[in-house]
Coordinates of N, CA and C in Angstrom, one line a residue:
X1 N 0.8 -1.2 0.0 CA 0.0 0.0 0.0 C 0.9 1.2 0.0
X2 N 0.5 2.2 -0.8 CA 1.3 3.4 -0.8 C 1.3 4.2 0.5
X3 N 2.2 5.0 0.6 CA 2.3 5.9 1.8 C 1.1 6.8 1.9
X4 N 0.7 7.3 0.8 CA -0.5 8.2 0.8 C -1.7 7.5 1.3
X5 N -2.0 6.3 0.8 CA -3.1 5.5 1.3 C -3.0 5.2 2.8
X6 N -1.8 4.9 3.2 CA -1.6 4.6 4.7 C -2.0 5.9 5.5
X7 N -1.6 7.1 5.1 CA -1.9 8.3 5.8 C -3.4 8.6 5.8
X8 N -4.0 8.4 4.6 CA -5.5 8.6 4.6 C -6.2 7.6 5.5
X9 N -5.8 6.4 5.6 CA -6.4 5.4 6.4 C -6.4 5.8 7.9
X10 N -5.3 6.5 8.3 CA -5.1 6.9 9.7 C -6.2 8.0 10.1
X11 N -6.6 8.7 9.1 CA -7.6 9.8 9.3 C -9.1 9.3 9.3
X12 N -9.3 8.1 9.0 CA -10.7 7.6 8.8 C -11.6 7.8 10.0
X13 N -11.2 7.6 11.2 CA -12.0 7.8 12.3 C -12.4 9.2 12.5
X14 N -11.4 10.1 12.3 CA -11.6 11.5 12.5 C -12.6 12.0 11.4
X15 N -12.4 11.6 10.2 CA -13.3 12.0 9.1 C -14.7 11.5 9.4
X16 N -14.9 10.3 9.8 CA -16.2 9.8 10.1 C -16.9 10.5 11.2
X17 N -16.1 10.8 12.3 CA -16.7 11.6 13.4 C -17.1 13.0 13.1
X18 N -16.4 13.6 12.1 CA -16.7 14.9 11.7 C -17.7 15.0 10.5
X19 N -18.2 13.8 10.1 CA -19.2 13.7 9.1 C -18.7 13.9 7.7
X20 N -17.4 13.8 7.4 CA -16.9 13.9 6.1 C -17.3 12.6 5.3
X21 N -17.4 11.5 5.9 CA -17.8 10.3 5.3 C -18.5 9.4 6.3
X22 N -19.4 8.6 5.8 CA -20.1 7.7 6.6 C -19.4 6.3 6.7
X23 N -18.9 5.8 5.6 CA -18.2 4.5 5.5 C -16.8 4.7 4.9
X24 N -15.9 3.8 5.4 CA -14.6 3.9 4.9 C -14.2 2.4 4.5
X25 N -13.9 2.2 3.2 CA -13.6 0.9 2.8 C -12.4 0.7 1.9
X26 N -12.2 -0.5 1.5 CA -11.1 -0.9 0.6 C -11.6 -1.4 -0.7
X27 N -11.0 -1.0 -1.8 CA -11.4 -1.5 -3.1 C -10.2 -1.8 -4.0
X28 N -10.3 -2.8 -4.7 CA -9.2 -3.1 -5.7 C -9.8 -4.0 -6.8
X29 N -9.2 -3.9 -8.0 CA -9.6 -4.7 -9.1 C -8.4 -5.5 -9.6
X30 N -7.3 -5.5 -8.8 CA -6.1 -6.2 -9.3 C -5.8 -7.4 -8.3
X31 N -5.7 -8.5 -8.9 CA -5.3 -9.7 -8.1 C -4.0 -9.5 -7.4
X32 N -3.1 -8.7 -8.0 CA -1.8 -8.5 -7.3 C -1.9 -7.7 -6.0
X33 N -3.0 -7.1 -5.8 CA -3.2 -6.3 -4.5 C -3.9 -7.2 -3.5
X34 N -4.3 -8.4 -3.8 CA -5.1 -9.2 -2.9 C -4.4 -9.5 -1.6
X35 N -3.1 -9.8 -1.6 CA -2.5 -10.1 -0.3 C -2.4 -8.9 0.6
X36 N -2.2 -7.7 0.1 CA -2.1 -6.5 0.9 C -3.6 -6.2 1.4
X37 N -4.6 -6.3 0.5 CA -5.9 -6.1 0.9 C -6.4 -7.1 2.0
X38 N -6.0 -8.3 1.8 CA -6.4 -9.3 2.8 C -5.8 -9.0 4.2
X39 N -4.5 -8.6 4.2 CA -3.9 -8.2 5.5 C -4.5 -6.9 6.1
X40 N -4.9 -6.0 5.2 CA -5.5 -4.7 5.7 C -6.9 -5.0 6.3
X41 N -7.7 -5.9 5.6 CA -9.0 -6.3 6.1 C -8.9 -6.9 7.5
X42 N -8.0 -7.8 7.7 CA -7.8 -8.4 9.0 C -7.3 -7.4 10.1
X43 N -6.4 -6.5 9.7 CA -5.8 -5.6 10.7 C -6.7 -4.4 11.0
X44 N -7.2 -3.8 9.9 CA -7.9 -2.5 10.0 C -9.5 -2.6 10.1
X45 N -10.0 -3.7 9.7 CA -11.5 -3.9 9.7 C -12.2 -2.8 9.0
X46 N -12.1 -2.6 7.7 CA -12.8 -1.5 7.0 C -14.3 -1.7 7.1
X47 N -15.1 -0.7 6.8 CA -16.5 -0.9 6.8 C -17.0 -1.8 5.7
X48 N -16.3 -1.8 4.6 CA -16.7 -2.7 3.5 C -15.4 -3.0 2.6
X49 N -15.6 -4.0 1.8 CA -14.6 -4.4 0.8 C -15.2 -4.5 -0.5
X50 N -14.6 -4.0 -1.6 CA -15.1 -4.1 -2.9 C -14.0 -4.7 -3.8
X51 N -14.4 -5.8 -4.5 CA -13.4 -6.5 -5.3 C -14.2 -6.9 -6.6
X52 N -13.4 -7.1 -7.7 CA -14.0 -7.7 -8.9 C -14.2 -9.2 -8.6
X53 N -15.4 -9.6 -9.0 CA -15.7 -11.1 -8.9 C -16.8 -11.4 -10.0
X54 N -16.5 -12.4 -10.8 CA -17.5 -12.9 -11.8 C -17.1 -14.3 -12.1
X55 N -17.9 -14.9 -13.0 CA -17.6 -16.2 -13.4 C -16.2 -16.3 -14.1
X56 N -15.8 -15.2 -14.7 CA -14.5 -15.2 -15.4 C -13.4 -14.7 -14.5
X57 N -13.7 -14.2 -13.4 CA -12.7 -13.6 -12.5 C -13.0 -14.0 -11.1
X58 N -12.5 -15.1 -10.7 CA -12.9 -15.7 -9.4 C -11.8 -15.7 -8.3
X59 N -10.7 -15.1 -8.5 CA -9.6 -15.2 -7.6 C -10.0 -14.6 -6.2
X60 N -10.9 -13.6 -6.2 CA -11.3 -13.0 -4.9 C -12.0 -14.0 -4.0
X61 N -12.7 -15.0 -4.6 CA -13.5 -16.0 -3.9 C -12.6 -16.7 -2.9
X62 N -11.4 -17.0 -3.2 CA -10.5 -17.8 -2.3 C -9.5 -16.9 -1.5
X63 N -9.2 -15.7 -2.1 CA -8.1 -14.9 -1.5 C -8.6 -13.8 -0.5
X64 N -9.6 -13.1 -0.8 CA -10.0 -12.0 0.0 C -11.4 -12.0 0.6
X65 N -12.3 -12.6 -0.1 CA -13.7 -12.6 0.4 C -13.8 -13.3 1.8
X66 N -13.1 -14.5 1.9 CA -13.1 -15.1 3.2 C -12.5 -14.3 4.4
X67 N -11.5 -13.5 4.1 CA -10.9 -12.6 5.1 C -12.0 -11.6 5.6
X68 N -12.7 -11.0 4.6 CA -13.8 -10.1 5.0 C -14.9 -10.7 5.8
X69 N -15.3 -12.0 5.4 CA -16.3 -12.7 6.2 C -15.8 -13.0 7.6
X70 N -14.5 -13.3 7.7 CA -14.0 -13.6 9.0 C -14.1 -12.5 10.0
X71 N -14.0 -11.2 9.5 CA -14.1 -10.1 10.4 C -15.5 -9.4 10.3
X72 N -16.5 -10.1 9.7 CA -17.8 -9.7 9.6 C -18.0 -8.4 8.8
X73 N -17.4 -8.3 7.7 CA -17.5 -7.1 6.9 C -18.2 -7.4 5.6
X74 N -19.1 -6.5 5.1 CA -19.7 -6.8 3.8 C -18.8 -6.6 2.7
X75 N -19.0 -7.4 1.6 CA -18.2 -7.4 0.4 C -19.1 -7.0 -0.8
X76 N -18.7 -6.1 -1.6 CA -19.4 -5.6 -2.7 C -18.7 -6.1 -4.0
X77 N -19.4 -6.8 -4.9 CA -18.8 -7.3 -6.1 C -19.6 -6.6 -7.3
X78 N -19.0 -5.6 -7.9 CA -19.7 -4.9 -8.9 C -19.9 -5.8 -10.1
X79 N -20.8 -5.3 -11.0 CA -21.1 -6.1 -12.2 C -19.8 -6.5 -12.9
X80 N -19.9 -7.7 -13.5 CA -18.8 -8.3 -14.2 C -18.1 -7.3 -15.2
X81 N -16.8 -7.4 -15.3 CA -16.1 -6.5 -16.3 C -16.2 -7.1 -17.7
X82 N -16.8 -8.2 -17.8 CA -17.0 -8.8 -19.2 C -17.9 -7.9 -20.0
X83 N -17.7 -7.9 -21.3 CA -18.6 -7.1 -22.2 C -20.0 -7.7 -22.0
X84 N -21.0 -6.9 -22.2 CA -22.4 -7.3 -22.0 C -22.8 -8.6 -22.7
X85 N -22.4 -8.7 -23.9 CA -22.7 -10.0 -24.7 C -22.0 -11.2 -24.0
X86 N -20.8 -11.0 -23.7 CA -20.1 -12.2 -23.1 C -20.7 -12.5 -21.7
X87 N -21.1 -11.5 -20.9 CA -21.7 -11.8 -19.7 C -23.0 -12.5 -19.8
X88 N -23.8 -12.1 -20.8 CA -25.1 -12.7 -21.1 C -24.9 -14.2 -21.5
X89 N -23.9 -14.5 -22.3 CA -23.6 -15.9 -22.7 C -23.2 -16.7 -21.5
X90 N -22.3 -16.1 -20.6 CA -21.9 -16.8 -19.5 C -23.0 -17.2 -18.5
X91 N -24.0 -16.3 -18.5 CA -25.2 -16.6 -17.7 C -26.2 -17.4 -18.3
X92 N -26.0 -17.9 -19.6 CA -26.9 -18.7 -20.3 C -28.0 -18.0 -21.0
X93 N -27.9 -16.6 -21.1 CA -28.9 -15.8 -21.7 C -28.6 -15.5 -23.2
X94 N -27.4 -15.6 -23.6 CA -27.0 -15.3 -25.0 C -27.3 -16.5 -25.9
X95 N -27.2 -16.2 -27.2 CA -27.3 -17.3 -28.2 C -26.0 -17.5 -28.8

């Protein structure tokens, strides 16, 4: 994690108490960040975790989602990064 992100993370409680933000979380779309994110989730317990997850991109399923579940944090998985037609075919809706 970059030094800037580490400094921002230290301010999260202050910002929340002053009403600058309601939730403070961690997000990544890179598998190469998963080890750092997993460690941060366990240590810092963010309000939420957002990672890419789809039928074509399932690395988060084994690497970071269980860490978030272990500390009882919600996980957000945005819509698949696959093109719409490819996503529809993967779901059995395409021809």
